[in-house]
């Protein structure tokens, strides 16, 4: 038996049962009864053969039981391919056995290819079929029923069924259905499973999926204010979190398919209804939520490394009419002492909304270049928007070069005509290698004129102000130059003559069952190699990001920064994301947390929402609260609409004060945030994550959507309601220290809700016990803040006499394309601390020290919280240079903690808990050190 896999898993086949009953009866889950079963679509398939594939997987043949013509005829023969690709990842691939069908291209999203279907054995059993009861590898076990075919996946360690597609007459769903334009498969679920993912959509009920709400995946230029509708991205992945006997088990399920789909989640079952492609399932065993994201991003691509400056604050607005306005914005932020790293332009800088151009009056090139020289000298950055639609204009070089290289999506052999901001446009076909080269050349040409530091790719769902097949109107101007600009002025007619424009099953597009080609590229349009827009539509923004990433990286070999509106599976490997057009409302403030946390699960950790809302103008109070929250988004940007009043953070003095407080703390936390981006890049770990990621066994946290963590242990508890000056925050068990005042703490003996003071300018941020947090002094710009001395915050449980803590710090030259060690341009430090009844010890372990030593970084202060006391002798050993140091040479301050809730229960002895600050240090970050002192406690 041939057995090979990336993880070299040991597979075993239990040769017990014949194919007709290849799953034990006890394995099948019962499905809930319904009073009136729905009409069945399809009669299922029978597994007629199964054998081992050369790569150690299994290949089977499925034959339709009886054709059914609802939504079209069933495909008669299917190929089943099962492979344990790693110890914790199982793939189940079901495709047409007779002809190739659309799949997500293997060169766009690299992964292993399944065996090519063999037509020679279609319709008959193999001579020596494998008879199996289960196919096991690592932590996941595959098993099946042969007629009607269904399969199940269960966890080896506890036997729990994770996915089970078995259907019977009482099920509210069908057996496997596989037609040309309608695929259906379901899984039963336990009622207590908590599901997350299946985006992009705005979920009003929180981060958990809500049963019986629509989950439609089809990338759409639809404002984020629309609830429970298909928005800009398509991510057919969910995470399932279950609590079994008080212990959490999470797993992930990805259906790698770019076609439009409805996913029906009923609470006890989940059904996929897909209008094309194949079933290509990947199951990730977890068992922790963090492990699920790790395993998922190992497949789809690790998150892109982000430049250090991208973690600073960003300011943007659609409506900066000329360069002088932009200059004033930068100067006003400086005057208000509000941090600002990046200034953005929407399309105001363009000549007639055309990509890669400058408005010669409003943004003359010499003045813009002079402005960029000045802000670059300070360390600031500049980013502009680039939409995919290329204006149809005979005097426009980008368009003419595109025509010459034949880079546009076609309809009936001609470039497909659409309308966006420049008026009539053609759309580049990023599946075409020639388009990728042309796009890179256009980026290079533009960069020579305007040395931008990143690109913002918008409208790439793709958005179209018109629908159908359009032509340029004769005898009238289009657009007129007046009005909002998004009214279709082309001459258009509906396209319904093809199966791609009018498929038999209508997904819930835009929540109203509009035609799938509505306000986008006609789905019968053709890409490179004959690929239909029908199949590739939801990948358009993904391919746009890949081409843009390649273009930016080729400029100077620097680390690219890209912000994309439309995303797909794997987009995080290339781009950051913002959540699109939100409103300046209190509800939108809440929704921003839900969407941000979902994108962390999708492997796109650099995410945030338009702070204060995109439109209309927020109230002063709301903008206060939004910058307090937005200062802790991974991607932190204020952005406003052309038709909204100005809302830069200095426009209100109260908002400016809140910004100075919240962004002031963010800039102190930049080394921590940057280390989290390194973890994201190397393990997929979200930067912002649900609280249950660190406390997965606590079920009451599974739906918590009003608080979140940065990393493992920094909890953000914002005010999300109008008129509130306190916030009810949930605290998992342990000691939590107020990051703005470390002498204040909360002890939670069990998960409890605590009411915290939150005046207008205050956001509550708490650091969990057993953590070492590296911070710096901060500043008004990340370039300066990055070079300030460090402080280490060491947190022990309150009154600790036996405790441990740890933390880490990643530093590098953030211009390098990758985040890695061993290149001479990075340093990684692990910090440790311990406390016992007699002694406290803090030490470091340094990898690749030279970079930090060359930069001269030092630790100037160590603050240890939660100690039972201090006293006795103090010593520091720096890489073997031991010495007993006189405590009087250092500034040591002891402060007793104040607890905002009951520290002790009745009858318990109250333990003293203090904070100790040791200042006046100058410990080189690049050298290992050991610091210790005796507590002097009797």
PDB file of N, CA and C in Angstrom, residues 564-596:
ATOM      1  N   UNK A 564      -7.618  46.157   0.507  1.00  0.00           N
ATOM      2  CA  UNK A 564      -8.589  45.731  -0.497  1.00  0.00           C
ATOM      3  C   UNK A 564      -9.982  45.651   0.110  1.00  0.00           C
ATOM      4  N   UNK A 565     -10.970  46.058  -0.699  1.00  0.00           N
ATOM      5  CA  UNK A 565     -12.347  45.944  -0.221  1.00  0.00           C
ATOM      6  C   UNK A 565     -12.878  44.524  -0.432  1.00  0.00           C
ATOM      7  N   UNK A 566     -12.690  43.972  -1.628  1.00  0.00           N
ATOM      8  CA  UNK A 566     -13.196  42.626  -1.894  1.00  0.00           C
ATOM      9  C   UNK A 566     -12.116  41.601  -1.576  1.00  0.00           C
ATOM     10  N   UNK A 567     -12.516  40.543  -0.900  1.00  0.00           N
ATOM     11  CA  UNK A 567     -11.565  39.511  -0.478  1.00  0.00           C
ATOM     12  C   UNK A 567     -12.164  38.133  -0.715  1.00  0.00           C
ATOM     13  N   UNK A 568     -11.285  37.155  -0.736  1.00  0.00           N
ATOM     14  CA  UNK A 568     -11.665  35.751  -0.931  1.00  0.00           C
ATOM     15  C   UNK A 568     -10.735  34.906  -0.073  1.00  0.00           C
ATOM     16  N   UNK A 569     -10.976  33.619  -0.074  1.00  0.00           N
ATOM     17  CA  UNK A 569     -10.110  32.670   0.632  1.00  0.00           C
ATOM     18  C   UNK A 569      -8.661  32.894   0.189  1.00  0.00           C
ATOM     19  N   UNK A 570      -7.790  33.212   1.135  1.00  0.00           N
ATOM     20  CA  UNK A 570      -6.375  33.422   0.825  1.00  0.00           C
ATOM     21  C   UNK A 570      -5.979  34.865   0.613  1.00  0.00           C
ATOM     22  N   UNK A 571      -6.943  35.796   0.607  1.00  0.00           N
ATOM     23  CA  UNK A 571      -6.600  37.207   0.371  1.00  0.00           C
ATOM     24  C   UNK A 571      -5.654  37.762   1.427  1.00  0.00           C
ATOM     25  N   UNK A 572      -5.757  37.255   2.651  1.00  0.00           N
ATOM     26  CA  UNK A 572      -4.908  37.769   3.720  1.00  0.00           C
ATOM     27  C   UNK A 572      -3.425  37.577   3.467  1.00  0.00           C
ATOM     28  N   UNK A 573      -3.079  36.687   2.539  1.00  0.00           N
ATOM     29  CA  UNK A 573      -1.671  36.468   2.192  1.00  0.00           C
ATOM     30  C   UNK A 573      -1.090  37.663   1.448  1.00  0.00           C
ATOM     31  N   UNK A 574      -1.975  38.552   0.976  1.00  0.00           N
ATOM     32  CA  UNK A 574      -1.535  39.682   0.164  1.00  0.00           C
ATOM     33  C   UNK A 574      -1.998  41.042   0.666  1.00  0.00           C
ATOM     34  N   UNK A 575      -3.069  41.090   1.431  1.00  0.00           N
ATOM     35  CA  UNK A 575      -3.715  42.379   1.641  1.00  0.00           C
ATOM     36  C   UNK A 575      -4.319  42.516   3.028  1.00  0.00           C
ATOM     37  N   UNK A 576      -4.489  43.771   3.423  1.00  0.00           N
ATOM     38  CA  UNK A 576      -5.309  44.123   4.573  1.00  0.00           C
ATOM     39  C   UNK A 576      -6.735  44.401   4.074  1.00  0.00           C
ATOM     40  N   UNK A 577      -7.651  44.646   4.991  1.00  0.00           N
ATOM     41  CA  UNK A 577      -9.050  44.845   4.616  1.00  0.00           C
ATOM     42  C   UNK A 577      -9.691  45.854   5.556  1.00  0.00           C
ATOM     43  N   UNK A 578     -10.568  46.672   4.978  1.00  0.00           N
ATOM     44  CA  UNK A 578     -11.447  47.460   5.842  1.00  0.00           C
ATOM     45  C   UNK A 578     -12.876  47.062   5.517  1.00  0.00           C
ATOM     46  N   UNK A 579     -13.800  47.327   6.420  1.00  0.00           N
ATOM     47  CA  UNK A 579     -15.123  46.704   6.350  1.00  0.00           C
ATOM     48  C   UNK A 579     -16.102  47.466   5.473  1.00  0.00           C
ATOM     49  N   UNK A 580     -15.620  48.423   4.709  1.00  0.00           N
ATOM     50  CA  UNK A 580     -16.466  49.060   3.708  1.00  0.00           C
ATOM     51  C   UNK A 580     -17.309  50.192   4.253  1.00  0.00           C
ATOM     52  N   UNK A 581     -18.362  50.515   3.518  1.00  0.00           N
ATOM     53  CA  UNK A 581     -19.165  51.707   3.801  1.00  0.00           C
ATOM     54  C   UNK A 581     -20.086  51.469   4.993  1.00  0.00           C
ATOM     55  N   UNK A 582     -19.682  51.997   6.125  1.00  0.00           N
ATOM     56  CA  UNK A 582     -20.509  51.899   7.324  1.00  0.00           C
ATOM     57  C   UNK A 582     -21.152  53.256   7.612  1.00  0.00           C
ATOM     58  N   UNK A 583     -22.048  53.287   8.571  1.00  0.00           N
ATOM     59  CA  UNK A 583     -22.710  54.524   8.958  1.00  0.00           C
ATOM     60  C   UNK A 583     -22.188  55.001  10.304  1.00  0.00           C
ATOM     61  N   UNK A 584     -22.313  56.291  10.514  1.00  0.00           N
ATOM     62  CA  UNK A 584     -21.929  56.857  11.795  1.00  0.00           C
ATOM     63  C   UNK A 584     -23.046  56.689  12.809  1.00  0.00           C
ATOM     64  N   UNK A 585     -23.308  55.419  13.178  1.00  0.00           N
ATOM     65  CA  UNK A 585     -24.360  55.118  14.155  1.00  0.00           C
ATOM     66  C   UNK A 585     -23.794  54.238  15.260  1.00  0.00           C
ATOM     67  N   UNK A 586     -24.505  54.191  16.365  1.00  0.00           N
ATOM     68  CA  UNK A 586     -24.069  53.365  17.487  1.00  0.00           C
ATOM     69  C   UNK A 586     -24.141  51.881  17.123  1.00  0.00           C
ATOM     70  N   UNK A 587     -25.126  51.499  16.324  1.00  0.00           N
ATOM     71  CA  UNK A 587     -25.201  50.102  15.898  1.00  0.00           C
ATOM     72  C   UNK A 587     -23.994  49.723  15.054  1.00  0.00           C
ATOM     73  N   UNK A 588     -23.601  50.615  14.127  1.00  0.00           N
ATOM     74  CA  UNK A 588     -22.442  50.314  13.283  1.00  0.00           C
ATOM     75  C   UNK A 588     -21.168  50.227  14.107  1.00  0.00           C
ATOM     76  N   UNK A 589     -21.094  50.997  15.171  1.00  0.00           N
ATOM     77  CA  UNK A 589     -19.960  50.888  16.092  1.00  0.00           C
ATOM     78  C   UNK A 589     -19.874  49.475  16.639  1.00  0.00           C
ATOM     79  N   UNK A 590     -21.018  48.918  17.054  1.00  0.00           N
ATOM     80  CA  UNK A 590     -21.043  47.546  17.577  1.00  0.00           C
ATOM     81  C   UNK A 590     -20.693  46.533  16.488  1.00  0.00           C
ATOM     82  N   UNK A 591     -21.317  46.696  15.303  1.00  0.00           N
ATOM     83  CA  UNK A 591     -21.094  45.723  14.226  1.00  0.00           C
ATOM     84  C   UNK A 591     -19.625  45.625  13.836  1.00  0.00           C
ATOM     85  N   UNK A 592     -18.903  46.732  13.990  1.00  0.00           N
ATOM     86  CA  UNK A 592     -17.498  46.731  13.557  1.00  0.00           C
ATOM     87  C   UNK A 592     -16.683  45.677  14.292  1.00  0.00           C
ATOM     88  N   UNK A 593     -17.045  45.405  15.543  1.00  0.00           N
ATOM     89  CA  UNK A 593     -16.316  44.392  16.313  1.00  0.00           C
ATOM     90  C   UNK A 593     -16.585  43.009  15.729  1.00  0.00           C
ATOM     91  N   UNK A 594     -17.850  42.737  15.414  1.00  0.00           N
ATOM     92  CA  UNK A 594     -18.206  41.417  14.898  1.00  0.00           C
ATOM     93  C   UNK A 594     -17.427  41.116  13.617  1.00  0.00           C
ATOM     94  N   UNK A 595     -17.434  42.085  12.691  1.00  0.00           N
ATOM     95  CA  UNK A 595     -16.785  41.858  11.396  1.00  0.00           C
ATOM     96  C   UNK A 595     -15.280  41.724  11.557  1.00  0.00           C
ATOM     97  N   UNK A 596     -14.681  42.564  12.389  1.00  0.00           N
ATOM     98  CA  UNK A 596     -13.244  42.493  12.623  1.00  0.00           C
ATOM     99  C   UNK A 596     -12.842  41.109  13.134  1.00  0.00           C
TER     100      UNK A 596
END
